[in-house]
Amino acid sequence: MKYVFHPEALTEYAQAVEYYLQKNPKIAQAFIDAVEETVSRIRETPTRYSIFDEDIRRCMTRKFPYSVLYTIEQDSILILAIMHFSRKPGYWKNRK
């Protein structure tokens, strides 16, 4: 199934990559790989992951404290947030 990032989710993703790049480029690449692997798992079986809030589902990345929040649209997956575990809950709710 195809997927699309909400613009604010894409910004979050880029900011997280930039943060890790400042720490270490290898860590940044590991983060990118972890997010890509998470999106791949979502694309394979989008209904596998539990509903987090209303029709929003959450899939946690491996090795990093982030979740990918998404909805299943008619013909695609809409990624609403690349959410760090310590972010204020519900900050992404206006993105639909």
C-alpha atoms as one frame of an Amber mdcrd trajectory, in Angstrom:
protein
   0.000   0.000   0.000   1.316   3.465  -0.800   1.872   6.020   1.934   2.169
   9.764   2.334   3.561  11.910   5.121   1.530  14.754   6.565   3.731  17.850
   6.063   4.173  18.330   9.809   5.152  14.666  10.234   7.775  15.111   7.524
   9.097  18.164   9.366   9.291  16.171  12.622  11.151  13.412  10.845  13.646
  15.863   9.320  14.193  17.565  12.679  14.869  14.238  14.376  17.349  13.262
  11.644  19.086  16.624  12.041  19.281  16.139  15.812  20.923  12.730  15.381
  23.246  14.062  12.645  24.604  16.555  15.150  25.306  13.689  17.532  26.735
  11.208  15.044  26.008  10.507  11.338  25.921   6.757  12.012  23.205   7.233
  14.621  21.272   9.426  12.178  21.446   6.689   9.541  20.343   4.094  12.084
  17.363   6.306  12.927  16.437   6.670   9.238  16.718   2.904   8.825  14.525
   2.337  11.885  11.793   4.677  10.624  11.920   3.178   7.117  11.675  -0.322
   8.571   8.708   0.755  10.693   6.927   2.253   7.687   7.634  -0.949   5.760
   6.024  -3.033   8.520   2.997  -0.735   8.477   2.683  -1.000   4.689   2.789
  -4.800   4.796  -0.050  -5.146   7.311  -1.554  -1.758   8.201  -4.338  -3.199
  10.363  -1.904  -5.198  12.489  -1.145  -2.344  14.861  -3.594  -1.344  17.536
  -5.743   1.734  17.468  -4.139   4.415  19.592  -6.787   7.143  19.419 -10.029
   7.135  17.391  -8.838   5.795  13.994  -5.148   6.545  14.590  -2.808   3.580
  14.827   0.654   3.469  16.356   3.696   1.411  15.448   6.818   1.819  17.548
  10.262   1.982  16.008  12.900  -0.418  17.113  15.915   0.947  19.037  14.675
   4.564  19.112  12.063   6.211  21.356   9.696   7.073  18.506   6.348   5.890
  17.191   4.842   6.303  13.759   1.213   7.422  14.056  -0.941   6.812  10.999
  -4.423   6.353   9.597  -5.561   3.976   6.903  -7.167   5.993   4.140  -9.142
   4.591   1.219  -6.116   4.085  -1.040  -3.121   4.963   1.124  -1.611   5.249
   4.567  -1.389   8.764   5.974   1.510   9.173   8.394   0.423  11.829  10.860
   3.405  11.970  13.198   6.879  10.690  13.920   6.352  11.061  17.648   9.044
  11.008  20.298   7.859   9.177  23.410   8.383  12.252  25.599   6.279  14.632
  23.459   3.078  16.049  24.851   0.279  13.530  24.129  -2.205  14.536  21.469
  -0.164  17.365  19.944  -0.771  15.858  16.491  -4.592  15.581  16.717  -5.310
  18.549  14.438  -3.428  17.008  11.494  -6.209  15.015   9.885
